[in-house]
Amino acid sequence: MKIWKPADNDGDFNLTPMIDIVFLLITFFMTVTSYANAELIQVAMPIAPEAKVPEDVGDRQFISISENGTYFLGAFKSDLDAIEDALARRNAVKGFKGAYIRADAHTPHKYVSDLMQRCAKAGVYNILFGTLKDSK
């Protein structure tokens, strides 16, 4: 009568596939995070002593205005017509909160005013302005 003997490798747990997947996940999240940070252009935002930082900006369209009046939709250079179209499309989606305008501290108000008029034409009335809080 033959007696059953367990194989030599029973009970061993191979961690190599699990470690490979964890490293792939870490790489994926690091890559996505770097793209999320690269989405916005750098502007010297104005300092507001009484600035209030919202806890949740929600799903907003980030629009930046450089010192010379160049508009950026996210990280891409744009014009007012394209921004108005993008805002109108995003405004039709449920959960869209509005616009987040990041203007350089030295940007003439004319450019901000023109952008706000285009936001209104697109039906976007909830606008946040990016500022830096005075640390004093």
Coordinates of N, CA and C in Angstrom, one line a residue:
M1 N 0.8 -1.2 0.0 CA 0.0 0.0 0.0 C 0.9 1.2 0.0
K2 N 0.6 2.2 -0.9 CA 1.3 3.4 -1.0 C 0.8 4.4 0.0
I3 N 1.7 5.1 0.6 CA 1.4 6.1 1.6 C 1.6 7.5 0.9
W4 N 0.6 8.3 1.1 CA 0.7 9.7 0.5 C 1.7 10.5 1.3
K5 N 2.7 11.1 0.6 CA 3.6 12.1 1.2 C 3.4 13.4 0.5
P6 N 3.4 14.5 1.3 CA 3.2 15.8 0.7 C 4.5 16.1 -0.1
A7 N 4.3 16.9 -1.1 CA 5.4 17.3 -2.0 C 6.3 18.2 -1.2
D8 N 7.5 18.3 -1.7 CA 8.5 19.1 -0.9 C 8.2 20.6 -0.9
N9 N 7.5 21.1 -1.9 CA 7.3 22.5 -1.9 C 5.9 22.9 -1.3
D10 N 5.1 22.0 -0.8 CA 3.9 22.3 -0.1 C 4.1 23.2 1.1
G11 N 3.3 24.2 1.2 CA 3.4 25.1 2.4 C 4.3 26.3 2.0
D12 N 5.0 26.3 1.0 CA 5.8 27.5 0.6 C 4.9 28.4 -0.1
F13 N 5.1 29.7 0.2 CA 4.2 30.7 -0.4 C 5.2 31.6 -1.2
N14 N 5.0 31.7 -2.5 CA 5.9 32.5 -3.4 C 5.4 33.9 -3.4
L15 N 6.2 34.8 -2.8 CA 5.9 36.2 -2.7 C 6.3 37.1 -3.9
T16 N 7.0 36.5 -4.8 CA 7.6 37.2 -5.9 C 6.5 37.9 -6.8
P17 N 5.4 37.2 -7.2 CA 4.4 37.9 -8.0 C 3.7 39.1 -7.2
M18 N 3.5 38.9 -5.9 CA 2.9 39.9 -5.1 C 3.8 41.1 -5.0
I19 N 5.1 40.9 -4.8 CA 6.0 42.0 -4.8 C 6.1 42.7 -6.1
D20 N 6.1 42.0 -7.2 CA 6.1 42.6 -8.5 C 4.9 43.5 -8.7
I21 N 3.7 43.1 -8.3 CA 2.5 43.9 -8.4 C 2.6 45.1 -7.5
V22 N 3.1 45.0 -6.3 CA 3.2 46.2 -5.5 C 4.2 47.2 -6.1
F23 N 5.3 46.8 -6.6 CA 6.2 47.7 -7.3 C 5.5 48.4 -8.5
L24 N 4.7 47.6 -9.3 CA 4.0 48.2 -10.4 C 3.0 49.3 -9.9
L25 N 2.3 49.0 -8.8 CA 1.4 50.0 -8.3 C 2.1 51.2 -7.8
I26 N 3.2 51.0 -7.1 CA 4.0 52.2 -6.6 C 4.4 53.0 -7.8
T27 N 4.9 52.4 -8.9 CA 5.4 53.1 -10.0 C 4.2 53.9 -10.7
F28 N 3.1 53.2 -10.8 CA 1.9 53.8 -11.4 C 1.5 55.1 -10.6
F29 N 1.4 55.0 -9.3 CA 0.9 56.1 -8.5 C 2.0 57.3 -8.5
M30 N 3.2 56.9 -8.5 CA 4.3 58.0 -8.6 C 4.2 58.7 -9.9
T31 N 3.9 58.0 -11.0 CA 3.8 58.6 -12.3 C 2.6 59.5 -12.4
V32 N 1.4 59.0 -11.9 CA 0.2 59.8 -12.0 C 0.3 61.0 -11.1
T33 N 1.0 60.9 -10.0 CA 1.2 62.1 -9.1 C 2.0 63.1 -9.8
S34 N 3.1 62.7 -10.5 CA 3.9 63.7 -11.1 C 3.2 64.4 -12.2
Y35 N 2.3 63.7 -12.9 CA 1.5 64.3 -14.0 C 0.4 65.3 -13.4
A36 N -0.1 64.9 -12.3 CA -1.1 65.8 -11.6 C -0.4 67.1 -11.1
N37 N 0.8 67.1 -10.7 CA 1.5 68.3 -10.2 C 1.9 69.1 -11.4
A38 N 2.2 68.5 -12.5 CA 2.7 69.2 -13.7 C 1.6 69.8 -14.5
E39 N 0.3 69.6 -14.1 CA -0.8 70.1 -14.8 C -0.9 71.6 -14.8
L40 N -0.5 72.3 -13.8 CA -0.6 73.7 -13.7 C 0.7 74.4 -13.9
I41 N 0.6 75.6 -14.6 CA 1.7 76.4 -14.8 C 2.0 77.2 -13.6
Q42 N 3.3 77.7 -13.5 CA 3.7 78.4 -12.3 C 3.3 79.9 -12.5
V43 N 2.6 80.4 -11.6 CA 2.2 81.9 -11.6 C 2.5 82.4 -10.2
A44 N 3.0 83.7 -10.1 CA 3.2 84.3 -8.8 C 1.9 84.9 -8.3
M45 N 1.2 84.0 -7.5 CA -0.1 84.4 -7.1 C -0.1 85.5 -6.1
P46 N -1.2 86.3 -6.0 CA -1.2 87.5 -5.1 C -1.4 87.0 -3.7
I47 N -0.9 87.8 -2.7 CA -1.0 87.5 -1.3 C -2.3 88.2 -0.8
A48 N -3.1 87.4 -0.1 CA -4.3 87.9 0.5 C -4.3 87.6 2.0
P49 N -4.2 88.7 2.9 CA -4.1 88.5 4.3 C -5.3 87.7 4.9
E50 N -6.5 87.9 4.4 CA -7.6 87.2 4.9 C -8.1 86.1 4.1
A51 N -7.2 85.5 3.3 CA -7.6 84.4 2.4 C -8.1 83.2 3.2
K52 N -9.1 82.6 2.7 CA -9.7 81.3 3.3 C -9.5 80.2 2.3
V53 N -8.9 79.2 2.7 CA -8.6 78.0 1.9 C -9.8 77.1 2.0
P54 N -10.4 76.8 0.8 CA -11.6 75.8 0.9 C -11.1 74.4 1.2
E55 N -11.9 73.7 2.0 CA -11.5 72.3 2.3 C -11.5 71.4 1.1
D56 N -12.5 71.6 0.2 CA -12.6 70.8 -1.0 C -12.9 71.6 -2.2
V57 N -12.0 71.7 -3.1 CA -12.2 72.5 -4.3 C -13.1 71.8 -5.3
G58 N -13.3 70.5 -5.1 CA -14.1 69.7 -5.9 C -13.7 69.6 -7.4
D59 N -14.6 69.2 -8.2 CA -14.2 69.1 -9.7 C -14.4 70.5 -10.3
R60 N -13.2 71.1 -10.5 CA -13.2 72.5 -11.0 C -12.3 72.5 -12.2
Q61 N -12.5 73.5 -13.1 CA -11.6 73.7 -14.2 C -10.6 74.7 -13.8
F62 N -9.3 74.4 -13.8 CA -8.2 75.3 -13.5 C -7.9 76.1 -14.7
I63 N -7.9 77.4 -14.5 CA -7.5 78.4 -15.6 C -6.5 79.3 -15.0
S64 N -5.4 79.4 -15.7 CA -4.3 80.3 -15.2 C -4.1 81.5 -16.2
I65 N -3.7 82.6 -15.7 CA -3.4 83.8 -16.5 C -2.0 84.3 -16.1
S66 N -1.2 84.3 -17.1 CA 0.2 84.8 -16.9 C 0.2 86.3 -16.8
E67 N 1.4 86.8 -16.4 CA 1.5 88.3 -16.2 C 1.3 89.1 -17.5
N68 N 1.5 88.5 -18.7 CA 1.3 89.2 -19.9 C 0.0 88.9 -20.5
G69 N -0.9 88.2 -19.8 CA -2.3 88.0 -20.3 C -2.5 86.7 -21.1
T70 N -1.6 85.8 -21.0 CA -1.7 84.5 -21.7 C -2.6 83.6 -20.9
Y71 N -3.6 83.0 -21.5 CA -4.5 82.1 -20.8 C -4.0 80.7 -20.9
F72 N -4.2 79.9 -19.8 CA -3.8 78.5 -19.8 C -5.0 77.7 -19.3
L73 N -5.5 76.7 -20.0 CA -6.5 75.8 -19.6 C -5.8 74.6 -19.1
G74 N -5.7 74.5 -17.8 CA -4.9 73.4 -17.1 C -3.4 73.8 -17.4
A75 N -2.7 73.0 -18.2 CA -1.3 73.3 -18.5 C -1.1 73.7 -19.9
F76 N -2.2 73.8 -20.7 CA -2.1 74.1 -22.1 C -2.5 75.5 -22.4
K77 N -1.7 76.2 -23.3 CA -2.0 77.5 -23.7 C -3.3 77.5 -24.5
S78 N -4.2 78.5 -24.2 CA -5.5 78.6 -24.8 C -5.9 80.0 -25.0
D79 N -7.1 80.2 -25.7 CA -7.7 81.5 -25.8 C -9.1 81.5 -25.2
L80 N -9.7 82.7 -25.2 CA -10.9 82.8 -24.4 C -12.1 82.0 -25.1
D81 N -12.1 81.9 -26.4 CA -13.1 81.1 -27.1 C -13.0 79.6 -26.7
A82 N -11.8 79.1 -26.7 CA -11.7 77.7 -26.3 C -12.0 77.5 -24.8
I83 N -11.6 78.4 -24.0 CA -12.0 78.3 -22.6 C -13.5 78.3 -22.4
E84 N -14.2 79.2 -23.1 CA -15.6 79.3 -22.9 C -16.3 78.0 -23.4
D85 N -15.8 77.4 -24.5 CA -16.3 76.1 -24.9 C -16.1 75.0 -23.9
A86 N -14.9 74.9 -23.4 CA -14.5 73.9 -22.4 C -15.4 74.1 -21.2
L87 N -15.6 75.3 -20.7 CA -16.4 75.5 -19.5 C -17.8 75.1 -19.8
A88 N -18.4 75.4 -20.9 CA -19.7 75.1 -21.3 C -19.9 73.5 -21.3
R89 N -18.9 72.8 -21.9 CA -19.0 71.4 -21.9 C -18.9 70.8 -20.5
R90 N -18.0 71.3 -19.7 CA -17.8 70.8 -18.3 C -19.0 71.1 -17.4
N91 N -19.6 72.3 -17.7 CA -20.8 72.7 -16.9 C -22.0 71.8 -17.1
A92 N -22.0 71.1 -18.2 CA -23.1 70.2 -18.5 C -23.0 68.9 -17.8
V93 N -21.8 68.6 -17.2 CA -21.6 67.4 -16.5 C -22.0 67.5 -15.0
K94 N -22.7 66.6 -14.5 CA -23.2 66.6 -13.1 C -21.9 66.5 -12.2
G95 N -21.9 67.4 -11.2 CA -20.8 67.3 -10.2 C -19.8 68.4 -10.5
F96 N -19.9 69.1 -11.6 CA -18.9 70.2 -11.9 C -19.2 71.3 -11.0
K97 N -18.1 71.8 -10.3 CA -18.2 72.8 -9.3 C -18.0 74.2 -9.9
G98 N -17.3 74.4 -10.9 CA -17.0 75.7 -11.5 C -15.6 75.9 -11.9
A99 N -15.1 77.2 -11.8 CA -13.8 77.5 -12.3 C -12.9 77.9 -11.1
Y100 N -11.6 77.6 -11.3 CA -10.6 78.0 -10.3 C -9.6 78.9 -11.1
I101 N -9.6 80.2 -10.9 CA -8.8 81.1 -11.6 C -7.5 81.4 -10.8
R102 N -6.4 81.2 -11.5 CA -5.1 81.5 -10.9 C -4.4 82.5 -11.7
A103 N -4.5 83.8 -11.3 CA -3.9 84.9 -12.0 C -2.6 85.3 -11.4
D104 N -1.7 85.7 -12.2 CA -0.4 86.3 -11.6 C -0.7 87.6 -10.9
A105 N 0.1 87.8 -9.9 CA -0.1 89.0 -9.1 C 0.0 90.3 -9.9
H106 N 0.7 90.3 -11.0 CA 0.9 91.5 -11.8 C 0.1 91.5 -13.1
T107 N -0.9 90.6 -13.2 CA -1.7 90.5 -14.4 C -2.7 91.7 -14.3
P108 N -2.8 92.5 -15.4 CA -3.8 93.5 -15.4 C -5.3 93.0 -15.2
H109 N -6.1 93.7 -14.5 CA -7.5 93.2 -14.2 C -8.3 93.0 -15.4
K110 N -8.0 93.6 -16.5 CA -8.7 93.5 -17.8 C -8.8 92.0 -18.2
Y111 N -7.7 91.3 -18.1 CA -7.6 89.9 -18.5 C -8.5 89.0 -17.6
V112 N -8.5 89.3 -16.3 CA -9.3 88.6 -15.3 C -10.8 88.9 -15.6
S113 N -11.1 90.1 -15.8 CA -12.5 90.5 -16.1 C -13.0 89.9 -17.4
D114 N -12.2 89.9 -18.5 CA -12.6 89.2 -19.7 C -12.9 87.7 -19.5
L115 N -12.0 87.1 -18.7 CA -12.2 85.7 -18.4 C -13.5 85.4 -17.6
M116 N -13.8 86.3 -16.6 CA -15.0 86.2 -15.8 C -16.3 86.4 -16.7
Q117 N -16.2 87.2 -17.7 CA -17.3 87.4 -18.6 C -17.5 86.1 -19.4
R118 N -16.5 85.5 -19.8 CA -16.6 84.3 -20.6 C -17.1 83.1 -19.7
C119 N -16.7 83.1 -18.4 CA -17.3 82.1 -17.5 C -18.8 82.3 -17.4
A120 N -19.3 83.6 -17.3 CA -20.7 83.8 -17.2 C -21.4 83.4 -18.5
K121 N -20.8 83.7 -19.6 CA -21.4 83.2 -20.9 C -21.6 81.7 -21.0
A122 N -20.6 81.0 -20.3 CA -20.7 79.5 -20.3 C -21.6 79.0 -19.2
G123 N -22.1 79.9 -18.4 CA -23.0 79.5 -17.3 C -22.3 79.0 -16.1
V124 N -21.1 79.4 -15.9 CA -20.3 79.1 -14.7 C -20.2 80.3 -13.9
Y125 N -20.9 80.2 -12.7 CA -20.9 81.4 -11.8 C -20.2 81.1 -10.5
N126 N -19.8 79.9 -10.3 CA -19.1 79.6 -9.0 C -17.6 79.6 -9.4
I127 N -16.9 80.7 -8.9 CA -15.5 80.9 -9.3 C -14.7 81.0 -8.0
L128 N -13.6 80.3 -8.0 CA -12.6 80.5 -6.9 C -11.4 81.2 -7.5
F129 N -10.8 82.1 -6.7 CA -9.6 82.8 -7.1 C -8.5 82.3 -6.3
G130 N -7.4 81.9 -6.9 CA -6.2 81.4 -6.2 C -5.4 82.5 -5.6
T131 N -5.1 82.4 -4.3 CA -4.3 83.4 -3.7 C -3.4 82.7 -2.7
L132 N -2.4 83.4 -2.2 CA -1.5 82.8 -1.2 C -1.9 83.5 0.1
K133 N -2.0 82.8 1.2 CA -2.3 83.4 2.5 C -1.1 84.0 3.1
D134 N -1.3 85.2 3.6 CA -0.2 85.9 4.3 C 0.2 85.1 5.6
S135 N 1.4 84.8 5.8 CA 1.8 84.0 7.0 C 2.1 84.8 8.2
K136 N 1.8 86.1 8.2 CA 2.1 86.9 9.4 C 1.0 86.7 10.4

